[in-house]
Amino acid sequence: MSEQTKSKIVPKRTGFFGKLKAYIALTKPRVIELLLITTVPTMILAQSTLPGGGMPNLWLVLGTLIGGALSAGSANAFNCYIDADIDKIMGRTQGRPLVTGELTKTEALIFAWAIGIGSVLWLGLLVNWAASALSLAAILFYVFVYTLLLKRRTPQNIVWGGAAGAMPVAIGWAAVTGTVDAAAWILFLIIFLWTPPHYWPLSMRYKEDYANAGVPMLPVVRRQNVVGIQIVLYSWALIVSSFLLIPIGHMGWIYTIVSVLSGGWFLVEAYRLYKEGRRGDGVVRNPMKLFHGSITYLTLLFVAVAIDPLIRF
């Protein structure tokens, strides 16, 4: 990208479907997909704590997923609006619609506000106001605490930013029960602790991008062996927290087996990355293996969260 393009984004004329595609891209749909994967299993587990158990009402699930998608999409759109200046510097993000000119910053801001307000009202009127309040809290935390306060100031940005990514489980639980019980907070803790060993390998891969943009991700300000140690420590904390759900969530043999086996595999991959960072030039050649593996791990764990209470009933 030329220096002239970096300094000024020229609006790009697009048709209706081009604009629609750009608005969808603004919400970071792949991130939303991952968040929603954790919501449905949480709702199933929450339903198992109520008399009768079984599956939660399908309309309730659909309403919660739509509201959650709007909420996450709003937070991501605000993030793109605020970070447009660094997105045009980083190669990984130069295809985002505010960088390409497919959307103006005004269009992005209006869109972010519209779907954010829509998500709060949707959840409040069609689900319950507890889920709605948690949705609002997630948007505010992601925008003001992570994006505006932490992201450009501290290498601990992604650690605390993980709290916003963990909110969908609290929203899903509240949608079913109207409260957030101890088991829901354990699920929250699992995603919170999962976020650093998930995101730091990605930051290793795009270290130069973050450095050029002035974002102090941990791999930018610390040697990779130090990052590897942090990944291992957070991975251990993650696995232990996943075991806590067994007594607190009254989980059965399916979840227990999956959490032990997938947790063991995840630890092996975390140690592999750490050992690679200690050898030779200290450069991890393929950090994305753990990044993709972390997604597989979380998916397996939450599939087990969904199946386990249904098998018991």
Coordinates of C-alpha atoms in Angstrom, one line a residue:
M1 CA 0.0 0.0 0.0
S2 CA 1.5 3.4 -1.0
E3 CA 2.2 6.2 1.5
Q4 CA -0.5 8.3 -0.1
T5 CA -3.0 5.5 0.4
K6 CA -1.9 5.1 4.0
S7 CA -2.4 8.7 4.8
K8 CA -5.8 9.0 3.2
I9 CA -8.5 6.5 2.3
V10 CA -10.4 7.3 -0.8
P11 CA -14.1 6.3 -0.7
K12 CA -14.8 3.5 -3.1
R13 CA -18.1 3.3 -5.0
T14 CA -19.9 0.0 -4.5
G15 CA -23.3 -1.3 -5.3
F16 CA -25.9 -2.5 -2.8
F17 CA -24.5 -6.0 -2.4
G18 CA -21.0 -4.6 -2.2
K19 CA -22.1 -2.4 0.7
L20 CA -23.9 -5.2 2.4
K21 CA -20.8 -7.4 2.2
A22 CA -18.7 -4.5 3.6
Y23 CA -21.1 -4.1 6.5
I24 CA -20.9 -7.8 7.3
A25 CA -17.1 -7.7 7.1
L26 CA -17.2 -4.8 9.6
T27 CA -18.7 -7.1 12.2
K28 CA -15.8 -9.6 11.9
P29 CA -18.1 -12.6 11.3
R30 CA -15.5 -15.2 11.9
V31 CA -15.0 -13.8 15.5
I32 CA -18.8 -13.9 16.0
E33 CA -19.0 -17.5 14.8
L34 CA -16.6 -18.5 17.5
L35 CA -18.5 -16.6 20.2
L36 CA -21.8 -18.2 19.2
I37 CA -20.2 -21.7 19.3
T38 CA -19.9 -21.2 23.1
T39 CA -23.4 -19.7 23.6
V40 CA -25.6 -22.7 22.6
P41 CA -23.8 -25.3 24.7
T42 CA -24.0 -22.9 27.6
M43 CA -27.7 -22.5 27.2
I44 CA -28.1 -26.3 27.1
L45 CA -26.1 -26.7 30.3
A46 CA -28.1 -23.9 31.9
Q47 CA -31.4 -25.6 31.0
S48 CA -30.2 -28.8 32.7
T49 CA -30.1 -26.9 36.0
L50 CA -33.9 -26.2 35.7
P51 CA -36.7 -28.7 36.5
G52 CA -37.1 -31.1 33.6
G53 CA -33.8 -30.2 31.9
G54 CA -33.7 -31.1 28.3
M55 CA -33.2 -28.6 25.4
P56 CA -33.9 -24.9 25.9
N57 CA -36.7 -23.4 23.9
L58 CA -35.5 -23.2 20.3
W59 CA -37.0 -19.7 19.8
L60 CA -35.1 -18.6 22.9
V61 CA -31.9 -20.0 21.5
L62 CA -32.5 -18.3 18.1
G63 CA -33.4 -15.0 19.8
T64 CA -30.3 -15.1 22.0
L65 CA -28.0 -16.0 19.0
I66 CA -29.4 -13.1 16.9
G67 CA -29.0 -10.7 19.8
G68 CA -25.6 -12.0 20.6
A69 CA -24.5 -11.7 17.0
L70 CA -25.7 -8.1 16.9
S71 CA -23.9 -7.3 20.1
A72 CA -20.6 -8.8 19.1
G73 CA -21.0 -7.2 15.6
S74 CA -21.5 -3.8 17.2
A75 CA -18.4 -4.1 19.4
N76 CA -16.3 -5.2 16.4
A77 CA -17.6 -2.4 14.2
F78 CA -16.7 0.1 16.9
N79 CA -13.3 -1.5 17.0
C80 CA -12.8 -1.2 13.3
Y81 CA -13.9 2.5 13.5
I82 CA -11.5 3.3 16.2
D83 CA -8.6 1.3 14.8
A84 CA -8.9 2.3 11.2
D85 CA -5.6 4.2 11.4
I86 CA -3.6 1.1 12.5
D87 CA -5.7 -1.3 10.3
K88 CA -4.3 0.5 7.2
I89 CA -0.7 -0.1 8.4
M90 CA -1.1 -3.8 9.2
G91 CA -1.0 -6.2 6.2
R92 CA -3.4 -8.6 8.0
T93 CA -6.1 -5.9 8.2
Q94 CA -5.7 -3.9 5.0
G95 CA -8.7 -5.6 3.4
R96 CA -11.1 -4.3 6.0
P97 CA -13.9 -2.0 4.5
L98 CA -12.7 1.2 6.2
V99 CA -9.2 0.7 4.8
T100 CA -10.4 -0.2 1.3
G101 CA -12.8 2.7 1.2
E102 CA -15.9 0.5 0.8
L103 CA -17.4 2.2 3.8
T104 CA -16.8 5.7 5.3
K105 CA -16.1 6.2 9.0
T106 CA -19.5 7.9 9.3
E107 CA -21.2 4.9 7.8
A108 CA -19.3 2.5 10.1
L109 CA -20.1 4.6 13.2
I110 CA -23.8 4.8 12.5
F111 CA -23.9 1.1 11.8
A112 CA -22.1 0.3 15.0
W113 CA -24.5 2.4 17.1
A114 CA -27.5 1.0 15.3
I115 CA -26.8 -2.7 15.7
G116 CA -25.5 -2.0 19.3
I117 CA -28.8 -0.4 20.3
G118 CA -30.7 -3.0 18.4
S119 CA -29.0 -5.8 20.2
V120 CA -29.8 -4.3 23.6
L121 CA -33.4 -3.8 22.8
W122 CA -33.7 -7.2 21.0
L123 CA -32.4 -9.1 24.0
G124 CA -34.3 -7.0 26.5
L125 CA -37.7 -7.3 24.7
L126 CA -37.4 -10.9 23.3
V127 CA -35.1 -12.7 25.8
N128 CA -34.8 -10.9 29.1
W129 CA -33.2 -7.8 30.5
A130 CA -30.5 -9.6 32.4
A131 CA -29.1 -10.9 29.1
S132 CA -29.6 -7.4 27.6
A133 CA -27.6 -5.8 30.4
L134 CA -24.8 -8.2 30.0
S135 CA -24.7 -7.6 26.3
L136 CA -24.5 -3.9 26.9
A137 CA -21.7 -4.4 29.4
A138 CA -19.8 -6.5 26.9
I139 CA -20.0 -3.8 24.2
L140 CA -18.9 -1.1 26.6
F141 CA -16.0 -3.2 28.0
Y142 CA -14.7 -4.1 24.5
V143 CA -14.9 -0.6 23.2
F144 CA -13.8 1.5 26.2
V145 CA -11.6 -0.8 28.2
Y146 CA -10.0 -3.0 25.6
T147 CA -9.9 -0.9 22.4
L148 CA -9.5 2.6 23.8
L149 CA -7.7 2.1 27.1
L150 CA -5.6 -1.1 26.9
K151 CA -4.9 -2.1 23.3
R152 CA -2.3 0.6 22.5
R153 CA -0.9 1.0 26.0
T154 CA -0.1 -2.4 27.6
P155 CA 1.1 -5.9 26.5
Q156 CA -1.6 -7.2 28.9
N157 CA -4.3 -5.8 26.5
I158 CA -5.5 -9.2 25.2
V159 CA -5.5 -10.7 28.7
W160 CA -8.2 -8.3 30.0
G161 CA -9.8 -8.0 26.6
G162 CA -10.6 -11.7 26.9
A163 CA -13.3 -10.7 29.4
A164 CA -15.4 -9.3 26.6
G165 CA -15.0 -12.4 24.5
A166 CA -16.1 -14.5 27.5
M167 CA -19.4 -12.5 28.0
P168 CA -21.5 -14.6 25.5
V169 CA -21.5 -17.5 28.0
A170 CA -22.9 -15.3 30.7
I171 CA -25.4 -13.9 28.3
G172 CA -26.5 -17.4 27.2
W173 CA -26.9 -18.6 30.8
A174 CA -28.8 -15.5 31.8
A175 CA -31.1 -15.9 28.8
V176 CA -32.2 -19.3 30.1
T177 CA -32.2 -18.8 33.9
G178 CA -32.4 -15.0 34.4
T179 CA -29.2 -15.2 36.5
V180 CA -25.5 -16.0 36.2
D181 CA -24.7 -19.0 38.4
A182 CA -21.4 -20.4 39.5
A183 CA -21.1 -22.8 36.6
A184 CA -21.6 -19.9 34.2
W185 CA -18.7 -18.1 35.8
I186 CA -16.5 -21.2 35.4
L187 CA -17.3 -21.2 31.7
F188 CA -16.5 -17.4 31.6
L189 CA -13.2 -18.2 33.3
I190 CA -12.4 -20.9 30.7
I191 CA -12.8 -18.5 27.8
F192 CA -11.0 -15.7 29.7
L193 CA -7.9 -17.9 30.3
W194 CA -8.2 -19.4 26.8
T195 CA -7.8 -16.1 25.1
P196 CA -4.1 -15.4 25.7
P197 CA -2.8 -18.8 24.5
H198 CA -5.2 -18.4 21.6
Y199 CA -4.2 -14.9 20.5
W200 CA -0.5 -14.7 21.4
P201 CA 0.5 -17.2 18.7
L202 CA -1.4 -15.0 16.2
S203 CA 0.5 -12.0 17.5
M204 CA 3.8 -14.0 17.0
R205 CA 2.9 -14.6 13.4
Y206 CA 2.1 -10.9 12.8
K207 CA 4.7 -9.5 15.1
E208 CA 6.1 -7.0 12.6
D209 CA 2.6 -5.8 11.7
Y210 CA 1.8 -5.0 15.4
A211 CA 5.3 -3.4 15.8
N212 CA 4.8 -1.1 12.8
A213 CA 1.4 -0.1 14.1
G214 CA 2.7 0.7 17.6
V215 CA 0.5 -1.9 19.3
P216 CA 2.5 -3.4 22.2
M217 CA 1.3 -7.0 21.9
L218 CA 3.4 -9.3 24.2
P219 CA 5.4 -10.9 21.3
V220 CA 6.4 -7.3 20.2
V221 CA 7.9 -6.3 23.6
R222 CA 9.1 -9.7 24.9
R223 CA 11.3 -12.4 23.5
Q224 CA 9.4 -15.4 22.1
N225 CA 10.7 -17.8 24.8
V226 CA 9.1 -15.4 27.4
V227 CA 5.9 -15.4 25.4
G228 CA 6.1 -19.2 25.3
I229 CA 6.4 -19.4 29.1
Q230 CA 3.3 -17.2 29.4
I231 CA 1.4 -19.4 27.0
V232 CA 2.2 -22.5 28.9
L233 CA 1.2 -20.9 32.3
Y234 CA -2.1 -19.7 30.9
S235 CA -2.7 -23.1 29.3
W236 CA -2.2 -24.8 32.6
A237 CA -4.7 -22.4 34.2
L238 CA -7.1 -23.0 31.4
I239 CA -7.0 -26.8 31.8
V240 CA -7.4 -26.6 35.5
S241 CA -10.4 -24.2 35.1
S242 CA -12.0 -26.7 32.7
F243 CA -11.7 -29.4 35.4
L244 CA -13.5 -27.1 37.9
L245 CA -16.6 -27.4 35.8
I246 CA -16.9 -31.1 36.6
P247 CA -17.9 -30.7 40.2
I248 CA -19.5 -27.2 40.0
G249 CA -21.5 -27.9 36.8
H250 CA -22.2 -31.6 37.8
M251 CA -20.7 -32.8 34.5
G252 CA -20.7 -36.4 33.5
W253 CA -18.3 -38.8 31.9
I254 CA -18.5 -37.3 28.4
Y255 CA -17.3 -33.9 29.4
T256 CA -14.8 -35.4 31.8
I257 CA -13.1 -37.5 29.1
V258 CA -13.1 -34.7 26.5
S259 CA -11.7 -32.1 28.9
V260 CA -8.9 -34.5 30.0
L261 CA -7.9 -35.7 26.5
S262 CA -8.3 -32.3 24.7
G263 CA -6.6 -30.5 27.6
G264 CA -3.6 -32.9 27.5
W265 CA -3.3 -32.4 23.8
F266 CA -3.5 -28.6 24.1
L267 CA -0.7 -28.6 26.8
V268 CA 1.5 -30.7 24.5
E269 CA 1.1 -28.1 21.7
A270 CA 1.7 -25.2 24.1
Y271 CA 4.9 -26.9 25.3
R272 CA 6.0 -27.5 21.7
L273 CA 5.7 -23.8 21.0
Y274 CA 7.6 -22.9 24.1
K275 CA 10.5 -25.4 23.4
E276 CA 10.8 -24.1 19.8
G277 CA 11.1 -20.6 21.2
R278 CA 14.1 -21.7 23.3
R279 CA 16.0 -23.4 20.6
G280 CA 18.5 -21.9 18.1
D281 CA 17.6 -18.3 17.2
G282 CA 14.5 -18.4 19.5
V283 CA 12.1 -17.9 16.6
V284 CA 8.8 -20.0 16.6
R285 CA 8.4 -21.0 12.9
N286 CA 4.8 -22.1 13.0
P287 CA 2.9 -20.4 15.9
M288 CA -0.4 -20.6 13.9
K289 CA -0.5 -24.3 14.7
L290 CA -1.4 -23.5 18.3
F291 CA -3.7 -20.7 17.2
H292 CA -5.8 -23.1 15.0
G293 CA -5.4 -25.8 17.6
S294 CA -6.9 -23.6 20.3
I295 CA -10.0 -23.1 18.2
T296 CA -10.3 -26.9 17.9
Y297 CA -9.8 -27.3 21.6
L298 CA -12.5 -24.8 22.6
T299 CA -14.9 -26.3 20.0
L300 CA -14.4 -29.8 21.4
L301 CA -14.8 -28.7 25.0
F302 CA -18.1 -26.8 24.3
V303 CA -19.5 -29.6 22.2
A304 CA -18.9 -31.8 25.2
V305 CA -20.6 -29.2 27.4
A306 CA -23.7 -29.4 25.1
I307 CA -23.8 -33.2 24.8
D308 CA -23.1 -34.2 28.4
P309 CA -26.3 -32.9 30.0
L310 CA -28.4 -34.2 27.2
I311 CA -27.0 -37.7 27.6
R312 CA -27.6 -37.6 31.3
F313 CA -31.3 -36.7 30.7

